[in-house]
CSV table of C-alpha atoms in Angstrom, one decimal:
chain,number,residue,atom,x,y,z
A,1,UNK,CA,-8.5,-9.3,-44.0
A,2,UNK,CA,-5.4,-8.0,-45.8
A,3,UNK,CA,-5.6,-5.0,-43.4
A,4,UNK,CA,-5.8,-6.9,-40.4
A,5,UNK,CA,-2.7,-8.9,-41.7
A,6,UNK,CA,-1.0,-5.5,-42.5
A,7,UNK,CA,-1.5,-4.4,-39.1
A,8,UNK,CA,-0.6,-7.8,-37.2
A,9,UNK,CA,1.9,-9.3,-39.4
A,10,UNK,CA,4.1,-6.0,-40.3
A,11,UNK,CA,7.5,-7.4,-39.7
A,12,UNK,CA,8.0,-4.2,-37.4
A,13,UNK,CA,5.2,-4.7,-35.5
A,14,UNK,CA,6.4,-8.8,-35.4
A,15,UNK,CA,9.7,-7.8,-34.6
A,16,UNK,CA,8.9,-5.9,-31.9
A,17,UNK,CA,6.6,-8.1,-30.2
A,18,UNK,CA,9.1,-10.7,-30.3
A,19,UNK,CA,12.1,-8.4,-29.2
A,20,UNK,CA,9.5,-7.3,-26.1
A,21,UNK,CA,8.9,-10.6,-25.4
A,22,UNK,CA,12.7,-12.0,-25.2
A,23,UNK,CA,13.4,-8.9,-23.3
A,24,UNK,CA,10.8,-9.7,-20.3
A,25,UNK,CA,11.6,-13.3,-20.3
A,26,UNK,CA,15.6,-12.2,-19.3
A,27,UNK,CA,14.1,-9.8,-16.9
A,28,UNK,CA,11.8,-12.4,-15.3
A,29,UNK,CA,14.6,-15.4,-15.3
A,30,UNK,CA,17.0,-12.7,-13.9
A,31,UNK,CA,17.4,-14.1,-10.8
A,32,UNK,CA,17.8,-17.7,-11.7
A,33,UNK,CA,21.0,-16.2,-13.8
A,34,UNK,CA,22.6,-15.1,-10.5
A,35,UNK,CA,21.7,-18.8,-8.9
A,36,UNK,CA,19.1,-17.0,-6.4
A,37,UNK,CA,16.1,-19.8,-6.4
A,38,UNK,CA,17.6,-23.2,-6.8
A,39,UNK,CA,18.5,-23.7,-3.2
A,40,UNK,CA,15.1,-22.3,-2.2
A,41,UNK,CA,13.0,-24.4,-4.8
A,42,UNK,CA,15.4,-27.7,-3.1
A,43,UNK,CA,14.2,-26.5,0.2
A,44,UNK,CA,10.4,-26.2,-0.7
A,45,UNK,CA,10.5,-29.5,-2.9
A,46,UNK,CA,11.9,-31.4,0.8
A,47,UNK,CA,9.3,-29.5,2.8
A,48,UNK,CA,6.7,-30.6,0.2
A,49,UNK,CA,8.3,-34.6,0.1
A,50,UNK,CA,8.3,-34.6,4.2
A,51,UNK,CA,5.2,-32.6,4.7
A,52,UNK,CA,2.7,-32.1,1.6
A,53,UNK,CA,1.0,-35.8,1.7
A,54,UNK,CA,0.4,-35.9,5.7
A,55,UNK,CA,-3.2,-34.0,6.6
A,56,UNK,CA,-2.9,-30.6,6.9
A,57,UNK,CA,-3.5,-31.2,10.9
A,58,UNK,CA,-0.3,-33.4,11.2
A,59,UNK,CA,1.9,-31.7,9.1
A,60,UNK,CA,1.1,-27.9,11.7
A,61,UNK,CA,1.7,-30.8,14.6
A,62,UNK,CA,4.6,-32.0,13.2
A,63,UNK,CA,6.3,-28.5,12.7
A,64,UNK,CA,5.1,-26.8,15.8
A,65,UNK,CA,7.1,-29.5,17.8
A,66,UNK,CA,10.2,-27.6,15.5
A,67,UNK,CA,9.4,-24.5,16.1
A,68,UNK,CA,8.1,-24.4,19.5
A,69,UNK,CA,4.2,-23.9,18.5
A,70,UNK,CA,5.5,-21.3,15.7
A,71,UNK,CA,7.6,-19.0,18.4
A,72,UNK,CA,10.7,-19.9,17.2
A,73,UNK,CA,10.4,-20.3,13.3
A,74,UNK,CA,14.0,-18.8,12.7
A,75,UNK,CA,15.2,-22.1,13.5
A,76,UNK,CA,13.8,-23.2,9.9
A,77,UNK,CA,15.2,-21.0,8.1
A,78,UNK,CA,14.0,-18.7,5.5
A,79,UNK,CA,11.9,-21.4,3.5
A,80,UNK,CA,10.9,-23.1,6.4
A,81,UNK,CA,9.6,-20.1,8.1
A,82,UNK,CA,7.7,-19.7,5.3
A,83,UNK,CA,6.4,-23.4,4.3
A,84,UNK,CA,5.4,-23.1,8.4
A,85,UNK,CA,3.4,-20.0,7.3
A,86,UNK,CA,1.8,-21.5,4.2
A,87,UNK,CA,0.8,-25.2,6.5
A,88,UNK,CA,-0.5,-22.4,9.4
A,89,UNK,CA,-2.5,-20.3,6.7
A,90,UNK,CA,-4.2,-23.8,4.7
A,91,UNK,CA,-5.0,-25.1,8.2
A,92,UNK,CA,-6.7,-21.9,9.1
A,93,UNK,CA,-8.8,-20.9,6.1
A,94,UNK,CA,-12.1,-22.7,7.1
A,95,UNK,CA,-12.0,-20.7,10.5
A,96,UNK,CA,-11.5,-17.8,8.6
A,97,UNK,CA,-14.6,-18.6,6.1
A,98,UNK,CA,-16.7,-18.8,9.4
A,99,UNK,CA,-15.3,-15.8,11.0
A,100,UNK,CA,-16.3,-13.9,7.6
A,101,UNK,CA,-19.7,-15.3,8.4
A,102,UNK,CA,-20.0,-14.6,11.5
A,103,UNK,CA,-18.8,-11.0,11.1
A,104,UNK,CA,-21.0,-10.5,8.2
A,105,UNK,CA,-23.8,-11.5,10.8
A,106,UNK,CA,-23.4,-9.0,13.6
A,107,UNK,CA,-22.8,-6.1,11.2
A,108,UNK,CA,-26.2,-6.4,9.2
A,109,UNK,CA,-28.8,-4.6,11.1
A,110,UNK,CA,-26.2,-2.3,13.3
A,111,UNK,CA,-27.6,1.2,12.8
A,112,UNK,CA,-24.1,2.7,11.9
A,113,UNK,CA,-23.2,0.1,9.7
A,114,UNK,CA,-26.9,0.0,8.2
A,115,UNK,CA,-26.0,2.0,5.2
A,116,UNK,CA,-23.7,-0.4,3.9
A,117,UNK,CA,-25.7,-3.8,4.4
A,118,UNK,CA,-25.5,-4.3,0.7
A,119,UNK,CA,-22.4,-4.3,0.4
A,120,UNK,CA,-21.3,-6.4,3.7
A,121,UNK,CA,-24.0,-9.0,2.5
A,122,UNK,CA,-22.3,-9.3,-0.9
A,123,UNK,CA,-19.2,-9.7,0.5
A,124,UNK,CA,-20.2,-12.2,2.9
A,125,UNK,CA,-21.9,-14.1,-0.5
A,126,UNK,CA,-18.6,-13.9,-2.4
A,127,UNK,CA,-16.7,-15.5,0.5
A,128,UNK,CA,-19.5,-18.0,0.5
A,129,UNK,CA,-18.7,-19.5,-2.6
A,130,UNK,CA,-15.5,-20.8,-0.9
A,131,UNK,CA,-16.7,-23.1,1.8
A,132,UNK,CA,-15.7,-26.6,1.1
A,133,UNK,CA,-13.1,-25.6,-1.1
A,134,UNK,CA,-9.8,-27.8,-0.3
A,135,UNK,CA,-6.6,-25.6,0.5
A,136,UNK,CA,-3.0,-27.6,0.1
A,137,UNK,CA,0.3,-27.3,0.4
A,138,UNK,CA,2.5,-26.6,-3.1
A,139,UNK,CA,4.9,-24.4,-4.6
A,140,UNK,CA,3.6,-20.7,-3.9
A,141,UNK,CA,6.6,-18.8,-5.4
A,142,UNK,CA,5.4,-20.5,-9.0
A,143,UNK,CA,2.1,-18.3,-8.7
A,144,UNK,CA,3.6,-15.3,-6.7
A,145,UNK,CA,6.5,-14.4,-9.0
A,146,UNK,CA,4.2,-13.8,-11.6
A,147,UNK,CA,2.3,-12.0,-10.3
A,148,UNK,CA,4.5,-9.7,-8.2
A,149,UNK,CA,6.4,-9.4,-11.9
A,150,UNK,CA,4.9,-5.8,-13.6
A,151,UNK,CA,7.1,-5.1,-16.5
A,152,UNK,CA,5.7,-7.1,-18.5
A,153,UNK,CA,2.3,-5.0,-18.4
A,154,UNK,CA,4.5,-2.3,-19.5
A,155,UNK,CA,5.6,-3.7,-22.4
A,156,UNK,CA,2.1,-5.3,-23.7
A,157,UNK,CA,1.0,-1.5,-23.3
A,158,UNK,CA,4.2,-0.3,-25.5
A,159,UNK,CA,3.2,-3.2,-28.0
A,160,UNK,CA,-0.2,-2.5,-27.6
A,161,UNK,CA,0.2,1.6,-28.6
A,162,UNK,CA,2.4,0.8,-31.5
A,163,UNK,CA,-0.2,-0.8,-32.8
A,164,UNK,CA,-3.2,1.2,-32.5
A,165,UNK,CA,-0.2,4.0,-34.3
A,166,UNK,CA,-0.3,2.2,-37.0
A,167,UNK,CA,-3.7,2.8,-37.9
A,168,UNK,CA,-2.8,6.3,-38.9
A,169,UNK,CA,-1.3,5.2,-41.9
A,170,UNK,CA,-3.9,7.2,-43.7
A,171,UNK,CA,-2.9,10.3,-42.3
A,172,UNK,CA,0.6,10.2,-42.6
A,173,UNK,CA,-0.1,9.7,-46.1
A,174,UNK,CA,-2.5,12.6,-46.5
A,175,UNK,CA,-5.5,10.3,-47.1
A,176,UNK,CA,-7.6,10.3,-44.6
A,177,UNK,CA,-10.6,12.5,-46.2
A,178,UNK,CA,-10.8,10.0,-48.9
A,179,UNK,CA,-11.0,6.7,-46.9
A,180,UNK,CA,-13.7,8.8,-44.7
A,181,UNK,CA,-15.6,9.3,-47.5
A,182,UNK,CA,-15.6,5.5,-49.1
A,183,UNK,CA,-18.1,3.7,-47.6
A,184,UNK,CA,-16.0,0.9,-46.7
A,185,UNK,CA,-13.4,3.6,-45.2
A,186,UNK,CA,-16.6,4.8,-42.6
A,187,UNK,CA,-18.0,1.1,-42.1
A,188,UNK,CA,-15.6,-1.8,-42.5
A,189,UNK,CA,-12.4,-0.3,-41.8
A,190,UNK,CA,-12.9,0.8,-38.2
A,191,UNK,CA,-14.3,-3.0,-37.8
A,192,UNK,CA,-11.2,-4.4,-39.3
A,193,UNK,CA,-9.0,-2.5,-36.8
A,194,UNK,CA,-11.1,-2.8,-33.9
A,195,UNK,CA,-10.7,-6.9,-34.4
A,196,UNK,CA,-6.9,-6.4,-35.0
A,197,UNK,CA,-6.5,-4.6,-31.5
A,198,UNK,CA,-9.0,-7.4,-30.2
A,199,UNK,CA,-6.3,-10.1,-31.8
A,200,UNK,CA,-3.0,-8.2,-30.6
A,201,UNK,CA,-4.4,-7.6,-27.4
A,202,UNK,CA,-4.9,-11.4,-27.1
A,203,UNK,CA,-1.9,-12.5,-28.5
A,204,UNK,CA,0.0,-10.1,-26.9
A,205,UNK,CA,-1.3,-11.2,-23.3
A,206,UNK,CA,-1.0,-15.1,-24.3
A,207,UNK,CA,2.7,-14.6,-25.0
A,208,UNK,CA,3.7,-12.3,-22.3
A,209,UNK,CA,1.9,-14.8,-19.7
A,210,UNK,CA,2.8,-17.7,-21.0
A,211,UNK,CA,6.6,-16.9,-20.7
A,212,UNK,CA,5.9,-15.8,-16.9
A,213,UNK,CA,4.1,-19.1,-15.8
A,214,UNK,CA,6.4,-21.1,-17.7
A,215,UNK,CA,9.3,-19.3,-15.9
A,216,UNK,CA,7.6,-19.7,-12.6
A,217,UNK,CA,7.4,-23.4,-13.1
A,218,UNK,CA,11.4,-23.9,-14.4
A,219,UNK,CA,12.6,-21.9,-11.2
A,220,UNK,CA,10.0,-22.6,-8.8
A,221,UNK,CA,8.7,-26.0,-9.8
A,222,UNK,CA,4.8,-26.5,-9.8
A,223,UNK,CA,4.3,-27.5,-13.4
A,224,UNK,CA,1.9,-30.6,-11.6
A,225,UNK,CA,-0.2,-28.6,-9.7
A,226,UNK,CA,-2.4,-27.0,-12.3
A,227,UNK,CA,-5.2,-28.9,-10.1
A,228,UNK,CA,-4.5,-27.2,-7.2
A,229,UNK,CA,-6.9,-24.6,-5.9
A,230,UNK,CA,-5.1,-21.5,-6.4
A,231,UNK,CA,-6.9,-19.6,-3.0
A,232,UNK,CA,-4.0,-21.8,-1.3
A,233,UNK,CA,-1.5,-19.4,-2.0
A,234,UNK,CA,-2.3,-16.9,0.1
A,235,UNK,CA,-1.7,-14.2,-1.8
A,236,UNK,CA,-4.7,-14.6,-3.3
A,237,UNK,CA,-6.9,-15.4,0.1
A,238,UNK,CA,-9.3,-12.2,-1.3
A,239,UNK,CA,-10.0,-13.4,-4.8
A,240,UNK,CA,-13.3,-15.0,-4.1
A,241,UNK,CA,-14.1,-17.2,-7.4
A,242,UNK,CA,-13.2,-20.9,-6.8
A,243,UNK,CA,-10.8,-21.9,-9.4
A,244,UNK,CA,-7.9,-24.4,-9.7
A,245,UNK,CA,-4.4,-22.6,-10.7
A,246,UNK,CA,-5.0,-24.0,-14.1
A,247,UNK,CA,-8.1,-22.0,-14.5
A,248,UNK,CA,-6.4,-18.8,-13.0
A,249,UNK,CA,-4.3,-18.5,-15.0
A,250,UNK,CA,-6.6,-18.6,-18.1
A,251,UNK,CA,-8.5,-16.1,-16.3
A,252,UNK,CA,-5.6,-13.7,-15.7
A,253,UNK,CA,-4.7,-13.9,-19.2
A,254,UNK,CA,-8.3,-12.8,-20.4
A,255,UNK,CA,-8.2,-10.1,-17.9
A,256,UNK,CA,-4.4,-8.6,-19.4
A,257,UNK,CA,-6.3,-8.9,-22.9
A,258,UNK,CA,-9.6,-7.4,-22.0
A,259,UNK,CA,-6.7,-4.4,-20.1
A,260,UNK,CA,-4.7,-4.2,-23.0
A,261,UNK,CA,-8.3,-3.8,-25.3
A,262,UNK,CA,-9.0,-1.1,-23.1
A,263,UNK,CA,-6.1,0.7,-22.9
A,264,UNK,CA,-5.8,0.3,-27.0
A,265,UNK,CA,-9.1,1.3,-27.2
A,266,UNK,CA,-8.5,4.4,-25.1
A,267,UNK,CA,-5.4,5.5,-27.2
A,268,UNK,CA,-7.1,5.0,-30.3
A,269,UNK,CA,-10.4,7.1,-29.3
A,270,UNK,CA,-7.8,10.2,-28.5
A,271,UNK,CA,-6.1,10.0,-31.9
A,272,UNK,CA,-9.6,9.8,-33.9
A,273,UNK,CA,-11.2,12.8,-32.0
A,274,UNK,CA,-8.3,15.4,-31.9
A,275,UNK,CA,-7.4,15.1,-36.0
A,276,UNK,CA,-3.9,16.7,-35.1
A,277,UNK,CA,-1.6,14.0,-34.0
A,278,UNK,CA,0.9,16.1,-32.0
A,279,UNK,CA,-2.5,18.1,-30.2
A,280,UNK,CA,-3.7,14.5,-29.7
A,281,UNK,CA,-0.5,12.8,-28.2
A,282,UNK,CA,-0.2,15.9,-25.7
A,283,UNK,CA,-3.7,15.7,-24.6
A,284,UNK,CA,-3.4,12.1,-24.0
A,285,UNK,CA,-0.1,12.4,-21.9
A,286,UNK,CA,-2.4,14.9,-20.0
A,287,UNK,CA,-4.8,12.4,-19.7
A,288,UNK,CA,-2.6,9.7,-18.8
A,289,UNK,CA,-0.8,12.0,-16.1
A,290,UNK,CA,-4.1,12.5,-14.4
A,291,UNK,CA,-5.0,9.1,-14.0
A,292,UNK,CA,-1.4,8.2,-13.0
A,293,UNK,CA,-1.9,10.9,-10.3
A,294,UNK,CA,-5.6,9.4,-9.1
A,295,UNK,CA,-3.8,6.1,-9.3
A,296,UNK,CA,-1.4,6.8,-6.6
A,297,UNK,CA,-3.2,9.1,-4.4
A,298,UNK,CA,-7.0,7.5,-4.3
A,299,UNK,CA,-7.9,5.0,-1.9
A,300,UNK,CA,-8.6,1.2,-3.0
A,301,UNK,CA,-12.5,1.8,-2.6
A,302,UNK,CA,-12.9,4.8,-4.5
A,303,UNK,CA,-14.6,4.6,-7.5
A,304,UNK,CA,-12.1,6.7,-9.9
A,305,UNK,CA,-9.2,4.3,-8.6
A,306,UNK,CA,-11.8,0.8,-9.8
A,307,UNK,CA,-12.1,2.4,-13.0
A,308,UNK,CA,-8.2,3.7,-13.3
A,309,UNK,CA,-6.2,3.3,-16.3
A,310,UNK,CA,-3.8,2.0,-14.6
A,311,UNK,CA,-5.7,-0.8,-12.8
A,312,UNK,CA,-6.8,-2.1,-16.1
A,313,UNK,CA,-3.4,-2.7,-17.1
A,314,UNK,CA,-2.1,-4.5,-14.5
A,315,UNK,CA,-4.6,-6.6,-13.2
């Protein structure tokens, strides 16, 4: 235990969490600073009062008699154009469940599509798990700033490498051949650190998310609607799992800490196998170079771009 609370509760190690932390949450609220979403979350909030307790049929009725059946959305402005869009995409999501069905259908069984009849029927399973699900209207922009927001996977990976660094205390010290020969030094230790990355990487991820979704709800509103199934924003129309917003976001965190494992894991298996630190910080640049590279230049489908570094730690 005291090493896991030398390697967690180092004041540099605190300190910097905590400074990397502050230092998202002013990047995340910087456009509430320059007054950039209050008028929009107003505008939502009145679509929402006027709209978001009719039936979902009533309220598309209601605005296509604005809008001229949806050809002349300008005429709502920015936020209505868009709260037309979201009422339009709700109202439409059972049809395209059916289509998905129905498409999933006609490909089985068509010779040049044969190969991949695995993989169409598995699709059309995940998609099945919708049906029935109930779509409504709500604040999108709580759930889409977060997630369109990356630095803060940036800095759980800085926070993440300082502290899988600070397991080569030994080293720096000149030490290392006598904690490898203890037994405690070839059993227990790595155990010890491998549950203080598991704990950083957790904490780390709690913190970092917790500041986004809290900062989604303070610009956007949506605080109420951790109920709400979160395949409404339709953003997330492909994520097939039915879960409420409330759930989704418990799941995204465990995700960023499984990533942020991973990538900890990673950095740490480089500096254990290549003994010289400066050999082993080049070769994992190298590394880390090449998979930035595959990352940018491989289709979504391809198996090396699933398994990328970089997917991991933003997921």
């Amino acid at each position: 235990m005291e090493e896991i609370r030398r390697i967690l509760f180092g004041r540099r190690r605190v300190l910097l969490l905590l400074i990397l932390v502050l230092y998202s949450a002013i990047q995340f609220f910087e456009p509430m600073q320059y007054g950039l979403v209050q008028s929009d979350r107003a505008e939502v909030d009145r679509y929402l009062a006027a709209y978001g307790d009719l039936p979902i049929e009533e309220a598309k009725t209601q605005l296509d008699k604005l809008t001229g059946f949806g050809n002349d959305t300008g005429k709502l402005g920015f936020i209505g154009s868009e709260m037309y869009r979201q009422v339009a995409y709700v109202l439409d999501y059972p049809e395209f469940l059916r289509r998905v069905q129905e498409q999933a259908g006609t490909l089985i069984g068509v010779s040049i599509f044969k190969s991949n009849d695995a993989t169409i029927i598995k699709t059309a399973d995940d998609y099945k798990r919708m049906e029935g699900a109930v779509l409504t209207m709500g604040h999108d922009y709580a759930v889409t700033s977060v997630l369109e927001y990356d630095k803060s996977d940036w800095l759980l990976s800085i926070y993440i490498v300082v502290v899988v660094l600070s397991f080569m205390r030994e080293r720096k010290r000149g030490m290392w051949n006598l904690v490898c020969a203890s037994p405690n030094g070839r059993g227990k230790l790595p155990l010890l650190r491998a549950a203080s990355l598991a704990i950083a990487a957790i904490t780390g991820a709690v913190l970092f998310t917790a500041v986004e979704v809290v900062g989604g709800w303070v610009q956007h509103g949506g605080m109420d609607e951790m109920g709400r199934m979160v395949q409404s924003v339709s953003m997330l129309k492909s994520f097939t799992i039915p879960m409420t917003t409330g759930q989704f976001w418990l799941f995204y965190t465990a995700l960023r800490a499984l990533g942020a494992f991973a990538i900890g894991a990673l950095v740490w298996l480089f500096f254990e196998i290549i003994p010289d630190r400066r050999i082993s910080a080049i070769a994992l640049a190298l590394f880390v170079g090449l998979e930035w590279t595959l990352f940018t230049l491989l289709p979504q489908e391809n198996l090396l771009k699933i398994v990328n570094l970089f997917l991991w730690m933003a997921p």
